[in-house]
mmCIF file of C-alpha atoms in Angstrom:
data_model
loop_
_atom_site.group_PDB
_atom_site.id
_atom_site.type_symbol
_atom_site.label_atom_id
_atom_site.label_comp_id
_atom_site.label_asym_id
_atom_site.label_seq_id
_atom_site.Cartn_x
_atom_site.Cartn_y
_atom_site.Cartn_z
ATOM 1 C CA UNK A 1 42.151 -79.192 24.556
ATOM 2 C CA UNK A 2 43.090 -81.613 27.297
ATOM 3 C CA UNK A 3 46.169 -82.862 27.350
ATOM 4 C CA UNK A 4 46.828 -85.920 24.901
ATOM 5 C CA UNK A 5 48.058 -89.557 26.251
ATOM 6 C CA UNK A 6 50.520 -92.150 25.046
ATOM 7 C CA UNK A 7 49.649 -95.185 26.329
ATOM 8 C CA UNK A 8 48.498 -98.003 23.999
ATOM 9 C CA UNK A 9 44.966 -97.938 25.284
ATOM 10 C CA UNK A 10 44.488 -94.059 25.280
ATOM 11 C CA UNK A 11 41.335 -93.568 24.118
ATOM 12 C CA UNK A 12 41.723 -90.734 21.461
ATOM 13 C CA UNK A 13 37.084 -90.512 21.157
ATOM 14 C CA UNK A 14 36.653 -90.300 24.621
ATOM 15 C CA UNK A 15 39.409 -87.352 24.972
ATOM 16 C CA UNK A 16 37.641 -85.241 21.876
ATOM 17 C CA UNK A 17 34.209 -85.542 23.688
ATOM 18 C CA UNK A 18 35.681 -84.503 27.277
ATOM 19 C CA UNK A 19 37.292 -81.532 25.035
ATOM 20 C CA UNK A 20 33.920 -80.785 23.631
ATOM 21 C CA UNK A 21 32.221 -80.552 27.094
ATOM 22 C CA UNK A 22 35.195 -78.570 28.440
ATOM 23 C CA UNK A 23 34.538 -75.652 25.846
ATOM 24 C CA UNK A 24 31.487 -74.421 27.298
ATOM 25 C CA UNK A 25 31.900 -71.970 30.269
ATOM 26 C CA UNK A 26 30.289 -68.923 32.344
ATOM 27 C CA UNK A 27 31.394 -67.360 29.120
ATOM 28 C CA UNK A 28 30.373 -69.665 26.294
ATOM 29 C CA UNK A 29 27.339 -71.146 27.355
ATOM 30 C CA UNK A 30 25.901 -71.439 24.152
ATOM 31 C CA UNK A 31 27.951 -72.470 21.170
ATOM 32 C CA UNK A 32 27.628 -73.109 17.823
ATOM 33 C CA UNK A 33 28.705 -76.206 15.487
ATOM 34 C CA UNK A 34 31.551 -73.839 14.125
ATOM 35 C CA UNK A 35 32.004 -72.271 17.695
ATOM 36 C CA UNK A 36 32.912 -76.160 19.175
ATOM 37 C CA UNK A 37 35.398 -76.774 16.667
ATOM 38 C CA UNK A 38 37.309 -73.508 16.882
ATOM 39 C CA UNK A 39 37.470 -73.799 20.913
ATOM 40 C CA UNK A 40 38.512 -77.703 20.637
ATOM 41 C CA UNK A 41 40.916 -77.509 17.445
ATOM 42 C CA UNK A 42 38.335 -80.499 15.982
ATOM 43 C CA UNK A 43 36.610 -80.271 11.839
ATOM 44 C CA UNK A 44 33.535 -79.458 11.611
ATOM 45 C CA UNK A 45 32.048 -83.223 11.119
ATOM 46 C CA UNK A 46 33.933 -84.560 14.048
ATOM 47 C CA UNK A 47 32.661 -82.004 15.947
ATOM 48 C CA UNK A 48 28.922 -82.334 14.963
ATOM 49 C CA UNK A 49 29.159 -86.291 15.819
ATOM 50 C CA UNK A 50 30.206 -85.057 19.358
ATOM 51 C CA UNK A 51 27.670 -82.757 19.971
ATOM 52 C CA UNK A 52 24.732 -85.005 18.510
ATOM 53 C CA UNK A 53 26.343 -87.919 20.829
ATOM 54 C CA UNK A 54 26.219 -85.958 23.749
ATOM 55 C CA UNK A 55 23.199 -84.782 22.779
ATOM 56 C CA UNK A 56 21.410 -88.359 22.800
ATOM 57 C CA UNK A 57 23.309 -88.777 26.037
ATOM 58 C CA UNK A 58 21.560 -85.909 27.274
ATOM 59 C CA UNK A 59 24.525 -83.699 28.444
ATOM 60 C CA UNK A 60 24.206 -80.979 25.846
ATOM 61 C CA UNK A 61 21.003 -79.661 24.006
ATOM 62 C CA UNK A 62 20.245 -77.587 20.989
ATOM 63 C CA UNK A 63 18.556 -74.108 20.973
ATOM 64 C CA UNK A 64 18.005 -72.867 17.695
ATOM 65 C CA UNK A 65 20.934 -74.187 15.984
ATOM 66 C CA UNK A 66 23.582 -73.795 18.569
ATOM 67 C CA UNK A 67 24.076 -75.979 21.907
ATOM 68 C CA UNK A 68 24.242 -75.964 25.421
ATOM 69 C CA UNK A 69 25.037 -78.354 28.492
ATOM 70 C CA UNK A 70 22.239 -79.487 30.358
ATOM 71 C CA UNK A 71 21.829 -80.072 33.797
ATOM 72 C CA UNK A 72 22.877 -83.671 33.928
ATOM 73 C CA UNK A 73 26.867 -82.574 33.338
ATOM 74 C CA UNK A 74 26.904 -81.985 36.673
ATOM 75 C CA UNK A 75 25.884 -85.921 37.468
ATOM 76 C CA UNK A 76 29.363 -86.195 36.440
ATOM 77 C CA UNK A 77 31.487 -83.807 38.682
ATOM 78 C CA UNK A 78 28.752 -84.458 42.056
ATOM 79 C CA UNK A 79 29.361 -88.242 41.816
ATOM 80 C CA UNK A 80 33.280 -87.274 42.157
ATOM 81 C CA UNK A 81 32.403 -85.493 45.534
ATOM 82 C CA UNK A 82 29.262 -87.804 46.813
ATOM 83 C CA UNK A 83 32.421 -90.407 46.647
ATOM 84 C CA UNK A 84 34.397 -88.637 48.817
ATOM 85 C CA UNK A 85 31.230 -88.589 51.475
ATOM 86 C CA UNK A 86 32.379 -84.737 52.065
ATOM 87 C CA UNK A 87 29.541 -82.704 50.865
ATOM 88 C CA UNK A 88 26.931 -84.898 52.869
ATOM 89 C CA UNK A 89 29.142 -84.145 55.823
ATOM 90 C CA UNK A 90 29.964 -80.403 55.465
ATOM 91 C CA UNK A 91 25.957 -78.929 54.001
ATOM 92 C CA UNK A 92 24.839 -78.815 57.298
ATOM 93 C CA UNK A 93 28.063 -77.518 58.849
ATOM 94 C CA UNK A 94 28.256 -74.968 55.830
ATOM 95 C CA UNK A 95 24.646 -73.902 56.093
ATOM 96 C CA UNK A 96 25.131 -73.071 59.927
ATOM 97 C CA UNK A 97 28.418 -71.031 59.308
ATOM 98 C CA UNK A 98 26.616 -68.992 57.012
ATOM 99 C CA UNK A 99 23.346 -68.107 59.472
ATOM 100 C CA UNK A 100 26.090 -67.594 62.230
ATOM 101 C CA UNK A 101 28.305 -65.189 59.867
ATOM 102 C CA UNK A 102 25.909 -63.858 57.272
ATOM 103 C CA UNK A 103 28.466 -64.068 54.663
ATOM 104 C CA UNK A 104 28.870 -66.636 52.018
ATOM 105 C CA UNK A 105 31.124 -69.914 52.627
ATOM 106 C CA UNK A 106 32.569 -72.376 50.201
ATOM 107 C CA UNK A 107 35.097 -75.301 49.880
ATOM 108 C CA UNK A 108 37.183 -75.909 47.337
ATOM 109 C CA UNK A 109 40.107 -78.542 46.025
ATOM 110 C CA UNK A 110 43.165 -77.974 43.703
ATOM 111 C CA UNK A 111 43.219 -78.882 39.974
ATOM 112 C CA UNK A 112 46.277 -77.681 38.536
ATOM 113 C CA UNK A 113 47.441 -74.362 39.525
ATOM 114 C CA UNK A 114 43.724 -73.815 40.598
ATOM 115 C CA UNK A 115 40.802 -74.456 42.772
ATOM 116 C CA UNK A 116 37.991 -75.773 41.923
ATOM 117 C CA UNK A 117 35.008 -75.109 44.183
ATOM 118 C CA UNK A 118 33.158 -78.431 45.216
ATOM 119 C CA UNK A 119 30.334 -76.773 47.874
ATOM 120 C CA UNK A 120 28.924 -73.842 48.692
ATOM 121 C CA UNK A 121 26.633 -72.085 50.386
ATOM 122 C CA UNK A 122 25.744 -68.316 49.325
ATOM 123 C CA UNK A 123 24.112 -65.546 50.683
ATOM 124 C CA UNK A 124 22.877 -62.790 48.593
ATOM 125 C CA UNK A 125 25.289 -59.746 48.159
ATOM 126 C CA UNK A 126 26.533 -57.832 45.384
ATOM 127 C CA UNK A 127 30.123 -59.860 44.776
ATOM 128 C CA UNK A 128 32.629 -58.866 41.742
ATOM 129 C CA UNK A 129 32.886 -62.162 40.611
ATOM 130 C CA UNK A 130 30.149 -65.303 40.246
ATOM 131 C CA UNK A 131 31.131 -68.025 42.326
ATOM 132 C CA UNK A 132 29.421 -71.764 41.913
ATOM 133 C CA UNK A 133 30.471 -75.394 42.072
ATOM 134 C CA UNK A 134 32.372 -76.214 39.357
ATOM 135 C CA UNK A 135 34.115 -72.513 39.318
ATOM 136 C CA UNK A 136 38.101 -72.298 38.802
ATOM 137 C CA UNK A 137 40.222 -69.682 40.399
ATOM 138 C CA UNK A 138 44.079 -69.336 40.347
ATOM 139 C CA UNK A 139 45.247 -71.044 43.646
ATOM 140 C CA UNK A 140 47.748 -68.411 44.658
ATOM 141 C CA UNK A 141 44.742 -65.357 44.152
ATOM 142 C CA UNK A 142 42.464 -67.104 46.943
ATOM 143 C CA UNK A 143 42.648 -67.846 50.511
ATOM 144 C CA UNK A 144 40.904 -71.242 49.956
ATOM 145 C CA UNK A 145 44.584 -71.915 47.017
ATOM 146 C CA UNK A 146 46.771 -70.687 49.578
ATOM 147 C CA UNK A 147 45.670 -72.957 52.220
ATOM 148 C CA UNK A 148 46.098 -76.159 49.788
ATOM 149 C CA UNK A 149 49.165 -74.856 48.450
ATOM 150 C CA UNK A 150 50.822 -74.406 51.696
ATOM 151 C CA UNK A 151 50.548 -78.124 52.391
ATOM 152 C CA UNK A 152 52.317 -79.323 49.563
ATOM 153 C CA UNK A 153 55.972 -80.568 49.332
ATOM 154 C CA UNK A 154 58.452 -77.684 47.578
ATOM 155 C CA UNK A 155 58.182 -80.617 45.090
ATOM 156 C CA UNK A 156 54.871 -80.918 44.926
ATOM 157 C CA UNK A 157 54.103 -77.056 44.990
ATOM 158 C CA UNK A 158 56.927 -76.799 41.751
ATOM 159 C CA UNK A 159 54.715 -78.923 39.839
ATOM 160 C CA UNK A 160 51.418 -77.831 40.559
ATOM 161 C CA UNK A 161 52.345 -74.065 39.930
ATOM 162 C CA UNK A 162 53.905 -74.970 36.832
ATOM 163 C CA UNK A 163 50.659 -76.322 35.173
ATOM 164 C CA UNK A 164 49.163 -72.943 33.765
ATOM 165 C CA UNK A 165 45.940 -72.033 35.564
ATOM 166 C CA UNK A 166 42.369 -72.534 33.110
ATOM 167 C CA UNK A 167 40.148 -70.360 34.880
ATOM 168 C CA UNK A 168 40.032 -67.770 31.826
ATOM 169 C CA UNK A 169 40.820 -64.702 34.018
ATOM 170 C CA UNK A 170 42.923 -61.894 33.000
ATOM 171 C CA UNK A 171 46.275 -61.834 32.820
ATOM 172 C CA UNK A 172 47.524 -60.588 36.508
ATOM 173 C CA UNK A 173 51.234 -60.054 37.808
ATOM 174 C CA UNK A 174 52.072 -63.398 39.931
ATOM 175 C CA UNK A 175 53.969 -62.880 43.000
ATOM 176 C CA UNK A 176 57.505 -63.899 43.421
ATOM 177 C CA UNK A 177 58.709 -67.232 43.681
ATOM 178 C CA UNK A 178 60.546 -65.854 47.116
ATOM 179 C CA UNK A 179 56.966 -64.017 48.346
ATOM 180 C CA UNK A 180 54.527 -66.848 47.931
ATOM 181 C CA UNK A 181 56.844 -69.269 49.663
ATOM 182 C CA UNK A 182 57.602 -66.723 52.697
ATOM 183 C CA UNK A 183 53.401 -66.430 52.460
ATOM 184 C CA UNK A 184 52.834 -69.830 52.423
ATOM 185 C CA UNK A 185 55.647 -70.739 54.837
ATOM 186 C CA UNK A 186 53.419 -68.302 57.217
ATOM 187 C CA UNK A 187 49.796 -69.937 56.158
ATOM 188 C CA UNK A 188 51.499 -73.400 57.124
ATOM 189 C CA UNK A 189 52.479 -71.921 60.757
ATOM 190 C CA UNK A 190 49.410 -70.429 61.522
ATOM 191 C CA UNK A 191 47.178 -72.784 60.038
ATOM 192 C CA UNK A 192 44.643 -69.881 58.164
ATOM 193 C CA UNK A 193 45.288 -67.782 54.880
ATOM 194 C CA UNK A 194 43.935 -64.703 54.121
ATOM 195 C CA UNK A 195 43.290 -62.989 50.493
ATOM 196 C CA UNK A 196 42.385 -59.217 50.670
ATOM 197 C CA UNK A 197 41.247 -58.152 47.160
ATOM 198 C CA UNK A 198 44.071 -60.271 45.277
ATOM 199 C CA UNK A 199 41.036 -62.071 42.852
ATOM 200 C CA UNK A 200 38.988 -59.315 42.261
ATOM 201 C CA UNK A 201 38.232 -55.947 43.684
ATOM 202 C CA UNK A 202 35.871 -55.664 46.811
ATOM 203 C CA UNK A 203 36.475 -59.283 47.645
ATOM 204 C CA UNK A 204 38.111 -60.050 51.026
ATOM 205 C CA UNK A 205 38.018 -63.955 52.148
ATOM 206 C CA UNK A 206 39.997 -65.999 54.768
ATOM 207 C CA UNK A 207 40.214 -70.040 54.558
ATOM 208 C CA UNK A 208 41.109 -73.051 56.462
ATOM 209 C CA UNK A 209 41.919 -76.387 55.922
ATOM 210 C CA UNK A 210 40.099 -79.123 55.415
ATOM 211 C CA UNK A 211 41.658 -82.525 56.704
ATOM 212 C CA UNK A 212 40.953 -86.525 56.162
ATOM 213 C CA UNK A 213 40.984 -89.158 58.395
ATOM 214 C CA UNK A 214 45.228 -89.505 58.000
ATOM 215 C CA UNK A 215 45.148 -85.603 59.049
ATOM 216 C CA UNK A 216 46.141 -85.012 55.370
ATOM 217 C CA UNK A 217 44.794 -81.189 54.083
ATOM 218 C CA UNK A 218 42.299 -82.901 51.267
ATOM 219 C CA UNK A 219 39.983 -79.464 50.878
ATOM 220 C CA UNK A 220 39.910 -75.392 51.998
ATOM 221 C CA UNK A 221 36.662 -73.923 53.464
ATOM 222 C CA UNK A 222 36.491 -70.298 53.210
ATOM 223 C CA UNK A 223 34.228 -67.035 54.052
ATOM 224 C CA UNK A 224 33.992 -64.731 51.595
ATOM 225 C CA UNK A 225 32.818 -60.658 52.597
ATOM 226 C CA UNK A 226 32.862 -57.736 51.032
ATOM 227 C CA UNK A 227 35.811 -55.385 51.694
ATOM 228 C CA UNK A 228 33.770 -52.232 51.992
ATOM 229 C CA UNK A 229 31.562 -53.971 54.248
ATOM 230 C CA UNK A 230 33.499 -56.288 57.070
ATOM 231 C CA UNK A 231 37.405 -55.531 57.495
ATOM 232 C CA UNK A 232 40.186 -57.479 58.018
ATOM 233 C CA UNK A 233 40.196 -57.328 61.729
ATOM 234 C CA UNK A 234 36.817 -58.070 62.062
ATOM 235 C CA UNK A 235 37.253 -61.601 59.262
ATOM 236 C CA UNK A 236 39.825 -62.829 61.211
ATOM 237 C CA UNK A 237 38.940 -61.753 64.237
ATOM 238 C CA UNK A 238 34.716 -62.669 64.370
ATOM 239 C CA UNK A 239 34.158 -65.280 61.350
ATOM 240 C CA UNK A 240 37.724 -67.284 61.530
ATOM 241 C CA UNK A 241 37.110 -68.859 65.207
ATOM 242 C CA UNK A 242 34.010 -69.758 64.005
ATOM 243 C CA UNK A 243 35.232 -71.561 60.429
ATOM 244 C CA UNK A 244 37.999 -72.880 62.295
ATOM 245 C CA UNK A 245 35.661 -74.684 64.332
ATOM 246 C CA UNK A 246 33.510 -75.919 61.820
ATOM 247 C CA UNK A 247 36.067 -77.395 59.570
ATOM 248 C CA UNK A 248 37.200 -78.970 62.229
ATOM 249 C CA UNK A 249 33.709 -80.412 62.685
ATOM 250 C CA UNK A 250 33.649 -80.972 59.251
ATOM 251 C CA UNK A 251 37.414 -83.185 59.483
ATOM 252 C CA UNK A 252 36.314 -85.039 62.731
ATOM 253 C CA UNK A 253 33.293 -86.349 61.004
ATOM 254 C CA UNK A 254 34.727 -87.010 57.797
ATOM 255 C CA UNK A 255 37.110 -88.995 59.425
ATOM 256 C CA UNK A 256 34.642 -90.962 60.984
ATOM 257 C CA UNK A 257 32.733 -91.287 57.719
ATOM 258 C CA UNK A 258 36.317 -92.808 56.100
ATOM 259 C CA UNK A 259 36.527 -95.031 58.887
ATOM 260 C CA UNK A 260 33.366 -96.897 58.417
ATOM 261 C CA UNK A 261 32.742 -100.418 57.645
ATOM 262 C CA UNK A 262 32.564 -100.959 53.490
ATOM 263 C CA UNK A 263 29.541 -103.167 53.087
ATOM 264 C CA UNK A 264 28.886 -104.884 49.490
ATOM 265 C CA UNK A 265 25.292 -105.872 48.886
ATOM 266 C CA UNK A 266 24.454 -108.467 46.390
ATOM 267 C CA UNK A 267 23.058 -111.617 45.016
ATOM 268 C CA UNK A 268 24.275 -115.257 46.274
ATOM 269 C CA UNK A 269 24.775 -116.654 42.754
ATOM 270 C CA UNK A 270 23.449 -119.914 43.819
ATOM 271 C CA UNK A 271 20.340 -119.313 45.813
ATOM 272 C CA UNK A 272 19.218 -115.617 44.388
ATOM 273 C CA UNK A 273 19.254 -114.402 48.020
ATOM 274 C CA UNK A 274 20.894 -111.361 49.711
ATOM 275 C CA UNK A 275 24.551 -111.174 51.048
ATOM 276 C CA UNK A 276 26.570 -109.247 52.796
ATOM 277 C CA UNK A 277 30.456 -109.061 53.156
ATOM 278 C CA UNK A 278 33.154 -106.968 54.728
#
């Protein structure tokens, strides 16, 4: 269950129905009334009022007596990035990388102690583990976590590692406080990370930052082969020059995006007629 507030206006309904959609995953897609409750701690009736909510809202649906999300969930995690202007800005860059390379790339952001992946663009090849948008990783198993975590203050890195990591993979033994921050010490130098079968077996990926218009690391854009297939030298060496350039492409023009004039379009209250202001 997501965490619970304090504040005087904490909204307790809201929070149960966020916990409700939250329940459902690559391994729970459907669920049943009984199901929901378990995973979100809620009775049985509260739980059914969710679920027949979100089902008039269209967000979840039921198939023969149990329920799933629908498509339109994902209105609510693609208006978070069609904010930030960076997936209109980094398709096109993503979808050349991948003809160039032949191997999939993605970008991803921190949540937590995790990533969460906010593009990609995939090519078809036998991988160990699925990969879409939406999918959550433990930041210090991928190239794409290293990056991000590398630019974060020892403060800032303290906290984020100590939120435990929700992407429901096995347990797996962490490195050492000492290793990870000689590792990432190294990432931040260099400016690249590289993970060689730490998330799953077979999967090999290196990742670069991705940087806003104040030059602050905001995302990680990544190529992801298959060990048996490429090897190390030929990752960093062949397909890194090339993502380095293109997040760079991808920064440069998101910069410019950020920079833009913010124009508000609306109704002169007086005379009905069109408006325009800085």
């Amino acid at each position: 269950m997501a965490g619970r507030g304090t504040g005087p206006d904490f909204v307790e309904a809201l929070a149960r129905g966020l916990d409700v959609l939250a329940c459902f995953d690559a391994d729970h897609p459907t669920m049943t009334l009984t199901d929901v409750a378990t995973a979100t701690g809620l009775a049985r009736p509260t739980a059914r009022r969710l679920l027949l909510t979100l089902q008039e809202l269209g967000f979840v649906r039921s198939v023969e007596g149990s329920f799933q999300l629908t498509p339109r969930v994902l209105t609510l995690g693609m208006a978070y990035v069609g904010a930030l202007g960076l997936w209109e800005i980094a398709r096109p860059h993503l979808e050349a990388l991948v003809r160039r390379t032949g191997e999939s790339s993605s970008m991803a952001q921190l949540d937590g102690s995790d990533i969460v992946y906010i593009a990609r663009v995939a090519v078809p090849k036998i991988i160990a583990l699925r990969v879409e948008v939406g999918t959550r990783f433990p930041a210090v198993r991928t190239s794409q976590g290293k990056v991000l975590l590398a630019a974060l203050t020892p403060a800032e890195l303290s906290a984020t590692l100590a939120h435990p990591s929700r992407a429901g993979l096995p347990p797996h033994p962490e490195p050492s406080a000492e290793h990870l921050r000689d590792e990432l010490t190294e990432v931040r130098a260099r400016g690249w990370a590289l993970a060689d079968e730490e998330l799953a077996p077979g999967v090999r990926s290196v990742a670069v930052p991705v940087r806003d218009g104040t030059g602050t690391v905001r995302a990680a854009m990544n190529v992801t082969v298959h060990a048996a297939e490429t090897s190390t030298e030929r990752l960093v060496e062949e397909h890194l020059p090339l993502l380095l350039r293109t997040a760079g492409d991808v920064s440069a023009e998101w910069a410019l995006w950020q920079s833009r004039p913010h124009v508000d379009i609306g109704r002169h209250p007086a005379t009905g007629t069109s408006g325009a202001s800085d």
